[in-house]
mmCIF file of C-alpha atoms in Angstrom:
data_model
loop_
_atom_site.group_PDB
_atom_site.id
_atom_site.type_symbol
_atom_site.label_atom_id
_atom_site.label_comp_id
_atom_site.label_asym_id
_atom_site.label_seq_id
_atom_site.Cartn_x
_atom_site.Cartn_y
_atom_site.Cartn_z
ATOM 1 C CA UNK A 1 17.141 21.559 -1.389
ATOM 2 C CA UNK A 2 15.513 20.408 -4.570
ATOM 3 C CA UNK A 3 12.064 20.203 -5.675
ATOM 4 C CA UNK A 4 12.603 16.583 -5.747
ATOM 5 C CA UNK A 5 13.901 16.117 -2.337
ATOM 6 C CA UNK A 6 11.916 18.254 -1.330
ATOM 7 C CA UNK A 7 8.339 16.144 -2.576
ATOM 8 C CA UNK A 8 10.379 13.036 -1.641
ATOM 9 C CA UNK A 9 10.606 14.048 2.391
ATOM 10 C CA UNK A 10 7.216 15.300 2.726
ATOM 11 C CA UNK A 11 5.835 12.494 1.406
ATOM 12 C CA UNK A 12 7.731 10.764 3.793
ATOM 13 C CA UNK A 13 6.212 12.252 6.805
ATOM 14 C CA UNK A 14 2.397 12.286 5.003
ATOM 15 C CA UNK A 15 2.910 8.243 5.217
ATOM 16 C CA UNK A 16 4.231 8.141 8.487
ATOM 17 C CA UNK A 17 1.456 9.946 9.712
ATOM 18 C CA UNK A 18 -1.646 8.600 7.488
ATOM 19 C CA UNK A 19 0.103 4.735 8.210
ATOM 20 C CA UNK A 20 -0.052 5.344 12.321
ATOM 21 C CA UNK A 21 -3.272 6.512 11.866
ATOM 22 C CA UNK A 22 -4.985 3.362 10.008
ATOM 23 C CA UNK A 23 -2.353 0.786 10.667
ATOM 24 C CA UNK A 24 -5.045 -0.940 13.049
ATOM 25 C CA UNK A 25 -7.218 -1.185 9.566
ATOM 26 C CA UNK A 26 -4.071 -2.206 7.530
ATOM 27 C CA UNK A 27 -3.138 -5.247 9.643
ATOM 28 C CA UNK A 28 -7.216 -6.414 10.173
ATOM 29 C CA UNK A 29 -7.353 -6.366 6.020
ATOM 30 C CA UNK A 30 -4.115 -8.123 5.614
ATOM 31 C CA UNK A 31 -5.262 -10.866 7.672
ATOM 32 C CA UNK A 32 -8.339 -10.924 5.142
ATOM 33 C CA UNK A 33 -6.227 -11.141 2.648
ATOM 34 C CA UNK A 34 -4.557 -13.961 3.603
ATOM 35 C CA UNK A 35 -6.963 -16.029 5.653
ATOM 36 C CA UNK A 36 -7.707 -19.610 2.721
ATOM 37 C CA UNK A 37 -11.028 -20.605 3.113
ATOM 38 C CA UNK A 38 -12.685 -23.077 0.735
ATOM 39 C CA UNK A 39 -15.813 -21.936 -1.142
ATOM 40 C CA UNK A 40 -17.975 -23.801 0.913
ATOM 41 C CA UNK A 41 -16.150 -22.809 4.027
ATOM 42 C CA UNK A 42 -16.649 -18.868 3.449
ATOM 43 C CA UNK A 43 -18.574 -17.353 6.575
ATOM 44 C CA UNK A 44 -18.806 -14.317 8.398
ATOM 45 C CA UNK A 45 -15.334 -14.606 9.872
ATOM 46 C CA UNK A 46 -13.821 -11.963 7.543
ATOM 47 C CA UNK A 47 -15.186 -9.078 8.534
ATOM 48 C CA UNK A 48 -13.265 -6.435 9.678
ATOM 49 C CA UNK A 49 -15.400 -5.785 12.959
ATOM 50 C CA UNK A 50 -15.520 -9.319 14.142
ATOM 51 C CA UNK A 51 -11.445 -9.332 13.660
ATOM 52 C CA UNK A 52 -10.956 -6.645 15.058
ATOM 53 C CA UNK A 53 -12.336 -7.559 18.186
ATOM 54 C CA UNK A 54 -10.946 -10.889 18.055
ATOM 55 C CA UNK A 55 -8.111 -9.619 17.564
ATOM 56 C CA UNK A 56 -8.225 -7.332 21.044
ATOM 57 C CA UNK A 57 -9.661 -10.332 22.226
ATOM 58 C CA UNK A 58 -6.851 -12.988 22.101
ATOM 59 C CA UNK A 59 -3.771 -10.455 21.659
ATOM 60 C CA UNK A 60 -5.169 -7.367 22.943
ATOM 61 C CA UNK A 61 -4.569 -3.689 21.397
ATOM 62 C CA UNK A 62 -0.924 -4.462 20.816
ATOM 63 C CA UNK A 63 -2.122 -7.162 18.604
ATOM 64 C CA UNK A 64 -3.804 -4.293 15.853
ATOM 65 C CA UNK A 65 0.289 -2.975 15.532
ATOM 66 C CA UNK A 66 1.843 -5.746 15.189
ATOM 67 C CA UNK A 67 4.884 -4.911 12.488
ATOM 68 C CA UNK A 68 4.062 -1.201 13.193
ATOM 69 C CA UNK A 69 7.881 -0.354 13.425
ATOM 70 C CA UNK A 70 9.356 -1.884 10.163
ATOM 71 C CA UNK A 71 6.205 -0.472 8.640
ATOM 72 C CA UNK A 72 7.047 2.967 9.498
ATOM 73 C CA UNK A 73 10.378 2.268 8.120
ATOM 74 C CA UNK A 74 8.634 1.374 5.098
ATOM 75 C CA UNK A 75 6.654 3.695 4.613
ATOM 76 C CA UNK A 76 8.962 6.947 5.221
ATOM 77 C CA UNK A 77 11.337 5.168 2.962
ATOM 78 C CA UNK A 78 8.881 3.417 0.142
ATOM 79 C CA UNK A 79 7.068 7.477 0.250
ATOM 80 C CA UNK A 80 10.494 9.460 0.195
ATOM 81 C CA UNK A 81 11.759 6.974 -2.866
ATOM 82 C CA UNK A 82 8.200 7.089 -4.876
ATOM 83 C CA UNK A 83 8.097 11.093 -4.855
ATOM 84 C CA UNK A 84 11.347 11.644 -5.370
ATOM 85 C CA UNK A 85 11.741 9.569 -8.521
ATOM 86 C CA UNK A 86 8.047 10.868 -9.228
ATOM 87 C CA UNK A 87 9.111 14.102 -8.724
ATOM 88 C CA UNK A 88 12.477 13.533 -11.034
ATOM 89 C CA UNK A 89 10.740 11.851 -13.517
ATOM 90 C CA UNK A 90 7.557 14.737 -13.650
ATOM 91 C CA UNK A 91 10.307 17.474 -14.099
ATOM 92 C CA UNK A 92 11.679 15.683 -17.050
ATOM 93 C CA UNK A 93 8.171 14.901 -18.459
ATOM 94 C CA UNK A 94 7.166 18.474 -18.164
ATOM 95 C CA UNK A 95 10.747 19.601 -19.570
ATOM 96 C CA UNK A 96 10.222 17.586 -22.678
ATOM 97 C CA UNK A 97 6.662 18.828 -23.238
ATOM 98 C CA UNK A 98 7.819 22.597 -23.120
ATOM 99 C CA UNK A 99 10.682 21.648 -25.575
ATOM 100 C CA UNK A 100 8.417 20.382 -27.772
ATOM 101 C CA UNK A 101 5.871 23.328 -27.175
ATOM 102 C CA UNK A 102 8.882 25.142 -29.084
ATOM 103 C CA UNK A 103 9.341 23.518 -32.246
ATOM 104 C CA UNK A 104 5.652 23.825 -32.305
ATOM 105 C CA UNK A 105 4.336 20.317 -30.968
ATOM 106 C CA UNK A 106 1.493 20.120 -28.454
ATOM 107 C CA UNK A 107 0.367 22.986 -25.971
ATOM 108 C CA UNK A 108 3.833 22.531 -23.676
ATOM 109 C CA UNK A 109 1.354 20.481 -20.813
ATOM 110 C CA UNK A 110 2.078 16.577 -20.178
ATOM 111 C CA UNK A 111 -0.728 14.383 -21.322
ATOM 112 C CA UNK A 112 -2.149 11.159 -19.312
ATOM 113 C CA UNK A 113 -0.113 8.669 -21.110
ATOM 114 C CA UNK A 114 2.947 10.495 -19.929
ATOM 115 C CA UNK A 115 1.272 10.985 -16.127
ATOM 116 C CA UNK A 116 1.154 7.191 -16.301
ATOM 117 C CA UNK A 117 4.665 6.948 -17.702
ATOM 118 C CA UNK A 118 6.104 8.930 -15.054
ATOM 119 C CA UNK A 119 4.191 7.089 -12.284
ATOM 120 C CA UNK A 120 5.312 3.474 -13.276
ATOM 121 C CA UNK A 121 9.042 4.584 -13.331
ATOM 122 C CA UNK A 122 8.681 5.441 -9.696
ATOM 123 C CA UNK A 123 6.348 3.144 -8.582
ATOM 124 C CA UNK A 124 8.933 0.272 -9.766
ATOM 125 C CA UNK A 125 11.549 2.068 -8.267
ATOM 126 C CA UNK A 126 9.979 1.701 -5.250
ATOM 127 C CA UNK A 127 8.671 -1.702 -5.490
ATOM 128 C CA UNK A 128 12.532 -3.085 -6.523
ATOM 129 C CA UNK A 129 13.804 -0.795 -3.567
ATOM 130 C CA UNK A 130 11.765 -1.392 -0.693
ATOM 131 C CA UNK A 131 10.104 -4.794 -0.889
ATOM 132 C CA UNK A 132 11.936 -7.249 1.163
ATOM 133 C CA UNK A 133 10.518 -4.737 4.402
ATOM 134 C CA UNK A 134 7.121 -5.213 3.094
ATOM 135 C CA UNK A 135 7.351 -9.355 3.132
ATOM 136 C CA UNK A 136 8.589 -8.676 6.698
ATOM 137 C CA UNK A 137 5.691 -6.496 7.509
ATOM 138 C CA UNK A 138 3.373 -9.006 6.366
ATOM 139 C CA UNK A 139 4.903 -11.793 7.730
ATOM 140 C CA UNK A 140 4.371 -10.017 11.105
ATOM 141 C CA UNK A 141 0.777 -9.273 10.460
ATOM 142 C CA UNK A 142 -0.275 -12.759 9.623
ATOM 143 C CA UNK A 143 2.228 -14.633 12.003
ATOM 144 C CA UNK A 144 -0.688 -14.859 14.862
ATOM 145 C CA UNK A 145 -3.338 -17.000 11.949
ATOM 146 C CA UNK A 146 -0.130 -19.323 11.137
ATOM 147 C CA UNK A 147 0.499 -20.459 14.844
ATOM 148 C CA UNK A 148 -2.657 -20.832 15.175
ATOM 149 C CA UNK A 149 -2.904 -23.433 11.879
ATOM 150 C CA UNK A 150 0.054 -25.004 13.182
ATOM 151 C CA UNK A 151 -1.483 -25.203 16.574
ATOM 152 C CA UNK A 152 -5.005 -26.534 14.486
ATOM 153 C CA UNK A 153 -2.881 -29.399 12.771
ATOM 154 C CA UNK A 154 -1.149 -30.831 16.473
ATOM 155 C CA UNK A 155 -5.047 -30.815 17.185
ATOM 156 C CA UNK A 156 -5.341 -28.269 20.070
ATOM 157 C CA UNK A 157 -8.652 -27.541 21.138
ATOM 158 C CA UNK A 158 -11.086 -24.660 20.044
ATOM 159 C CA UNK A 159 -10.971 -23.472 23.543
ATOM 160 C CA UNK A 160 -7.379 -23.411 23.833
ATOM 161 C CA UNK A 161 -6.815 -21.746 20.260
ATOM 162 C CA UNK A 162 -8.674 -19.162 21.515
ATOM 163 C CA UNK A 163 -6.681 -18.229 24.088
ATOM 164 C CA UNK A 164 -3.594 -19.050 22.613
ATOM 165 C CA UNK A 165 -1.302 -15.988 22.765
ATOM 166 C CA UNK A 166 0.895 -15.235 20.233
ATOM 167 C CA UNK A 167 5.177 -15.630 20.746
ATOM 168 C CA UNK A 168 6.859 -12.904 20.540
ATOM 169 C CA UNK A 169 8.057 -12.200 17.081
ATOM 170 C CA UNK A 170 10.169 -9.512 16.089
ATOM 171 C CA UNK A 171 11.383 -7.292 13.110
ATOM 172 C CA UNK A 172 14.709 -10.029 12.912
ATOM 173 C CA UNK A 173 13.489 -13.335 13.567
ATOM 174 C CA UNK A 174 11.339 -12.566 11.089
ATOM 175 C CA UNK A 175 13.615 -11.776 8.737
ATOM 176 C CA UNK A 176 15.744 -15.252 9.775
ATOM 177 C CA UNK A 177 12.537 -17.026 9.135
ATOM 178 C CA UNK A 178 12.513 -15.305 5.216
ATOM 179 C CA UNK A 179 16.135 -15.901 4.794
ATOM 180 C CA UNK A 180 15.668 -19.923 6.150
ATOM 181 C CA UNK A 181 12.977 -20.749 4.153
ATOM 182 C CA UNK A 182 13.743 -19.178 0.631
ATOM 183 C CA UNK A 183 17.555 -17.202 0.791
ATOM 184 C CA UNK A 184 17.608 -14.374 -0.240
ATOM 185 C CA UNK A 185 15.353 -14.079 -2.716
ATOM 186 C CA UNK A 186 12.341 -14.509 0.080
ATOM 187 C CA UNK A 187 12.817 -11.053 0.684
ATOM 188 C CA UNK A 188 11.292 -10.045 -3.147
ATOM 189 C CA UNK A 189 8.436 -12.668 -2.860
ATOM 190 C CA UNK A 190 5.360 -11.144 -4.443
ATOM 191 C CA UNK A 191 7.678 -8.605 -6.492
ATOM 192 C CA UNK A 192 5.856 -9.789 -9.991
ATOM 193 C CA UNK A 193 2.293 -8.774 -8.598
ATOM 194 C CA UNK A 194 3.850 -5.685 -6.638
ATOM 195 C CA UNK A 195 5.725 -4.842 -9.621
ATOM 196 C CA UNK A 196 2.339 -5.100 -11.670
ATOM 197 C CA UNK A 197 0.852 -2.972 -9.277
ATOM 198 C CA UNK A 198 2.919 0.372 -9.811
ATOM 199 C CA UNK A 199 -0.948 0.728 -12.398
ATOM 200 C CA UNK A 200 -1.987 1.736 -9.097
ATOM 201 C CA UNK A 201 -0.449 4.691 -8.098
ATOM 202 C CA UNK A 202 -0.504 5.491 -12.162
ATOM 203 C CA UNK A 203 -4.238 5.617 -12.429
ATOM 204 C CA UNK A 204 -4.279 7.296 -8.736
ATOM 205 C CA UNK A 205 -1.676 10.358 -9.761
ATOM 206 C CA UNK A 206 -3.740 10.239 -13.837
ATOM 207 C CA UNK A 207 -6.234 11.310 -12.089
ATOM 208 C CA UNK A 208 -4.711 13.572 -9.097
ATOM 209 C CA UNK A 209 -3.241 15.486 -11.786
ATOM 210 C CA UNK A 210 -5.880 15.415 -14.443
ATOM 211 C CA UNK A 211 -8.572 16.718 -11.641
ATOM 212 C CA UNK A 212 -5.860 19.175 -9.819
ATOM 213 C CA UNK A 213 -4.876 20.506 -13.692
ATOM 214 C CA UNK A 214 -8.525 20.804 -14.598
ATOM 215 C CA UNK A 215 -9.418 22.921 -11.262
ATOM 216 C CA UNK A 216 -6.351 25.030 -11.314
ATOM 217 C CA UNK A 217 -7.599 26.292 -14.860
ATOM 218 C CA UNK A 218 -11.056 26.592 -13.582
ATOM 219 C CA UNK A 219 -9.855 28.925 -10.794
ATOM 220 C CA UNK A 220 -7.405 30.471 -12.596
ATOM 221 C CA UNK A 221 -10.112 31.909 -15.621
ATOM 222 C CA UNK A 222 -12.250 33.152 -12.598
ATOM 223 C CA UNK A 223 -9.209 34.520 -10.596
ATOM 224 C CA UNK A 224 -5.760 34.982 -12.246
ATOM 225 C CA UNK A 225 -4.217 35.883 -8.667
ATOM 226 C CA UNK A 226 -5.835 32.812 -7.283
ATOM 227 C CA UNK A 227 -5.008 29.100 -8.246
ATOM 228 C CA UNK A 228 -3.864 27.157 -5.371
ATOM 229 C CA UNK A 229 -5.712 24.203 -4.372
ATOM 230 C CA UNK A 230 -6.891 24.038 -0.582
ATOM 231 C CA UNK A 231 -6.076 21.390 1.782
ATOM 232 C CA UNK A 232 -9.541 19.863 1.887
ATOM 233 C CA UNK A 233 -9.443 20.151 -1.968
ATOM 234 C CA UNK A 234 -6.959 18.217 -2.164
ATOM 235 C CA UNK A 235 -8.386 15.282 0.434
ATOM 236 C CA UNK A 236 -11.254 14.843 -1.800
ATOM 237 C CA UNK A 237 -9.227 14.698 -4.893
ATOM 238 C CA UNK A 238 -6.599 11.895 -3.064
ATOM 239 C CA UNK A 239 -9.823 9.924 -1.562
ATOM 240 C CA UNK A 240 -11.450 9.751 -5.120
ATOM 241 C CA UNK A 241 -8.177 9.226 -7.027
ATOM 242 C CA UNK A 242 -7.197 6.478 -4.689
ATOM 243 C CA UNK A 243 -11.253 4.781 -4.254
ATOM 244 C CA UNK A 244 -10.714 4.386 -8.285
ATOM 245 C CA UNK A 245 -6.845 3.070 -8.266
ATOM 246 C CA UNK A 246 -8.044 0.178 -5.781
ATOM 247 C CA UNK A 247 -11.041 -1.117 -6.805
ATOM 248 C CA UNK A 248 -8.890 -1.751 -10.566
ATOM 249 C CA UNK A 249 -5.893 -3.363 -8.742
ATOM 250 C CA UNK A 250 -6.963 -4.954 -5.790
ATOM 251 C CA UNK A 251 -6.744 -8.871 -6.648
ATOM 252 C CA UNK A 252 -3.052 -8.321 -7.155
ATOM 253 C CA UNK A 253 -2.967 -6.873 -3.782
ATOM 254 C CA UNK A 254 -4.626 -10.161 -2.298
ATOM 255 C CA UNK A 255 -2.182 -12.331 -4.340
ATOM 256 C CA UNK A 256 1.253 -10.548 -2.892
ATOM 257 C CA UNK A 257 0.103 -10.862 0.751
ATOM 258 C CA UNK A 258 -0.504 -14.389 0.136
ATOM 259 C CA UNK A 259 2.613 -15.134 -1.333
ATOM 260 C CA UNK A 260 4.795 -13.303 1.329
ATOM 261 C CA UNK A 261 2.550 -14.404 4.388
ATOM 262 C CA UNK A 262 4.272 -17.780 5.896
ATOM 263 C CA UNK A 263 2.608 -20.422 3.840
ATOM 264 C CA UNK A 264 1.681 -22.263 6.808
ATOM 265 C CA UNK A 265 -1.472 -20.290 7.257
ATOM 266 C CA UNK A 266 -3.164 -22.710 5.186
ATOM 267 C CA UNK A 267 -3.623 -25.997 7.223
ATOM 268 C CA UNK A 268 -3.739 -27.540 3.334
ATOM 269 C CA UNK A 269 -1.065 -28.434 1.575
ATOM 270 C CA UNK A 270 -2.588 -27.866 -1.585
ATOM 271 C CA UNK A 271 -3.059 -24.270 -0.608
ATOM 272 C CA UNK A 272 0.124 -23.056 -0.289
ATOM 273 C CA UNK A 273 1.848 -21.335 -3.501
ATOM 274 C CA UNK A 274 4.491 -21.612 -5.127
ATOM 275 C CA UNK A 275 4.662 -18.232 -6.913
ATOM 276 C CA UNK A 276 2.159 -15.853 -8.811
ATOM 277 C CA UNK A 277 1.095 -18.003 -11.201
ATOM 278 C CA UNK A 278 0.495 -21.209 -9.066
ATOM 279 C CA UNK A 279 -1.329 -18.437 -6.578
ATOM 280 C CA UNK A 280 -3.951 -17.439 -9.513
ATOM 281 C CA UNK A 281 -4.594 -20.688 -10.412
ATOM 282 C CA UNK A 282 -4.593 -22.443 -6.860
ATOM 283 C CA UNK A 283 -6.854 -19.449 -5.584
ATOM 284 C CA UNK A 284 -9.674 -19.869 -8.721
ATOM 285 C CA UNK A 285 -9.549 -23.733 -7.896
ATOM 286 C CA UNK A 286 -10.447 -23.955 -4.493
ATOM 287 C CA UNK A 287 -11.908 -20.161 -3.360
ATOM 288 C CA UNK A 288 -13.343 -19.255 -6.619
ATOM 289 C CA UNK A 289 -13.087 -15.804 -7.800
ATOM 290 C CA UNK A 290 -14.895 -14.083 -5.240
ATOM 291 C CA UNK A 291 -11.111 -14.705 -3.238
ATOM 292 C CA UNK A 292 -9.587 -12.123 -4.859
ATOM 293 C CA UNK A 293 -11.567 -9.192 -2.952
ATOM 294 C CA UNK A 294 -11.458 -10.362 0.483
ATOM 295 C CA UNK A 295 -11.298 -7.624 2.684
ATOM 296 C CA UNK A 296 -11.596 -5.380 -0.329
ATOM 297 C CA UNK A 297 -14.171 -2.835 1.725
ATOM 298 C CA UNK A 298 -11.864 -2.716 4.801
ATOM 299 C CA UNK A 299 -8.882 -1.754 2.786
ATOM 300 C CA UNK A 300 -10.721 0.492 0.616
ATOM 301 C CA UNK A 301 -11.832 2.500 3.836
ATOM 302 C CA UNK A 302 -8.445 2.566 4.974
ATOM 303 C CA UNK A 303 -6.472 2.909 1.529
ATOM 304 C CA UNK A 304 -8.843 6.500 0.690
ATOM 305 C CA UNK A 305 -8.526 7.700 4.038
ATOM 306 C CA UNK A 306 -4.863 7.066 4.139
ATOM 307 C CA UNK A 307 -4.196 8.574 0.634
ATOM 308 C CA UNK A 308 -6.216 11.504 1.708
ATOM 309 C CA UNK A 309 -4.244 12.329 5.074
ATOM 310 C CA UNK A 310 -0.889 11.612 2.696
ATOM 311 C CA UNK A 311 -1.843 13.827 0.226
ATOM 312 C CA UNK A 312 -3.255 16.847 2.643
ATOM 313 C CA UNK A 313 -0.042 16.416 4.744
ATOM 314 C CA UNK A 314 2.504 16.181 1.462
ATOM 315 C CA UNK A 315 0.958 19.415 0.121
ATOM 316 C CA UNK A 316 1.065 21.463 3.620
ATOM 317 C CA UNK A 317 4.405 20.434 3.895
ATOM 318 C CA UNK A 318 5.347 21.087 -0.023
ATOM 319 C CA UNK A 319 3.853 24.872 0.882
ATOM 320 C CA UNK A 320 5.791 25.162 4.226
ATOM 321 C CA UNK A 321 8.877 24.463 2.273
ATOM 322 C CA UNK A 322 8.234 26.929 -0.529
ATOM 323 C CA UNK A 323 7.711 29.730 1.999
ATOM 324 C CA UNK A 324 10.839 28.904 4.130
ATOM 325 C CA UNK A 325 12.568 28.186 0.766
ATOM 326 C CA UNK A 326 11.529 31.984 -0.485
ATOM 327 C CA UNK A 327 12.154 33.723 2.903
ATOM 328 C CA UNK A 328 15.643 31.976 2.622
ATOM 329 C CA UNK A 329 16.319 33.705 -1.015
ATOM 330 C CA UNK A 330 15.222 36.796 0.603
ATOM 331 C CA UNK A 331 17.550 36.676 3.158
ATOM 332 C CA UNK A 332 20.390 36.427 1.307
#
């Protein structure tokens, strides 16, 4: 098995695991995300405590998964894709830089501008790749706020809307719904702003790499036998590296869960979009800027912890590999 594969699988199973684990926190700050409000209408109503529990409330636990299966899907496969091409893409940064080590140019290590190279390549892999399951998951994320708007408009009552109980609504009719409304091409709404946001995962591996680089040389001056980075090491370094790639990106973020929530979430007319452009300029108009970080403090609780777990579980499973992998060559 190759490096490659290798990195590509276990981060597979580090998102599985770290998305299971704060998918409750993940489907509370998508509905932020999403929820139009005008500037005068802003209340408390987007916190992540009082919809959580309103949530349980009117749909009860099952209500905090909803999408959890295609989002599983998407995760093992939008993981295994990013570090494999990641993983590609690093061995023929690092290839180049000892080539050029050779004839004399540079120190043979990759610099940041080529850490952020190599991360957009994959990152837009991955967004290109595994997109149309993403619209899906957030269609079934958000589909409980746009019955409810549609119940709003055929003026049910308060009362009633808050006991209304969500249809079923599953993995292929919401995929029908996608493919109705827009073709084909529904499936890679909010692919500019996703694509865009591959500077996310670049800033968060500049600076896994940078710090994990910079403390591997630190240990290794002090101990030559010793330079392996521990599992909690490497937790702090994901939680920072990810805490600093979010707060850059996240109005993007807001904007593609807008555009592939169903538009009907918005009981106005005038706030639904009609791609990223008419979404920026719709969203300053009538929310102001302070839009574009709803829910920003929920998703940066669950984003860090989630990159954390990732990164801890990628790097055990890296190391079991390597050991199997050696015992293997011994073997033989």
């Amino acid at each position: 098995m190759s490096s490659a594969l290798a990195n590509g699988l276990a981060g597979a199973g580090g998102g599985i695991i770290a998305q299971i684990i704060t998918y409750p926190l993940q489907t509370v700050n998508t509905r932020q995300q999403t929820e139009r409000v005008s500037r005068e209408g802003r209340d408390s109503r987007g916190s992540a405590l009082f919809q959580i529990l309103q949530v349980v409330r009117s749909e009860g636990l099952p209500g905090l998964y909803s999408g959890l299966k295609p989002s599983l899907l998407g995760t093992a496969v939008s993981q295994g894709v990013y570090y494999y091409f990641y993983q590609v893409f690093k061995n023929r940064a690092e290839a180049i830089a000892a080539a050029n080590k050779k004839r004399g140019r540079g120190d043979g290590s990759v610099g940041m501008l080529s850490w952020l190279v190599v991360a957009a390549l994959a990152g837009s892999v991955n967004v290109l790749l595994t997109n149309p399951i993403w619209v899906l998951v957030t269609r079934m994320q958000t589909h409980t706020q746009a019955e409810r708007k549609i119940a709003s408009s055929l003026e049910v009552q308060l009362a009633e809307l808050d006991s209304l109980k969500p249809h079923p609504y599953g993995t292929l009719q919401a995929a029908r719904e996608v493919y109705n409304e827009s073709g084909v091409t529904g499936f890679w709404k909010g692919v500019i702003p996703a694509l865009i946001m591959v500077s996310n995962p670049s800033i968060q591996f500049m600076i896994i790499e940078s710090l994990s680089k910079q403390l591997r040389a630190k240990r290794a001056a002090k101990n030559k036998d010793q330079q392996n980075i521990t599992a909690l090491e490497v937790f702090v370094i994901g939680a920072f590296a990810k805490l600093g790639a979010t707060v850059c990106t996240y109005p993007l973020l807001v904007v593609k869960s807008r555009l592939q929530a169903k538009q009907e979430i918005s009981g106005n007319v005038s706030l639904r979009y009609s791609g990223t452009v008419d979404a920026i300029i719709k969203m300053i108009h009538h929310e102001g800027f302070r839009c574009f970080y709803q829910g920003m403090r929920t998703k940066i609780v669950q984003s860090v912890f989630a990159a954390s777990v990732l990164f801890m579980v990628k790097e055990e499973l890296v190391k079991v590999y390597a050991v199997l992998a050696n015992k293997s060559k011994v073997n033989v």
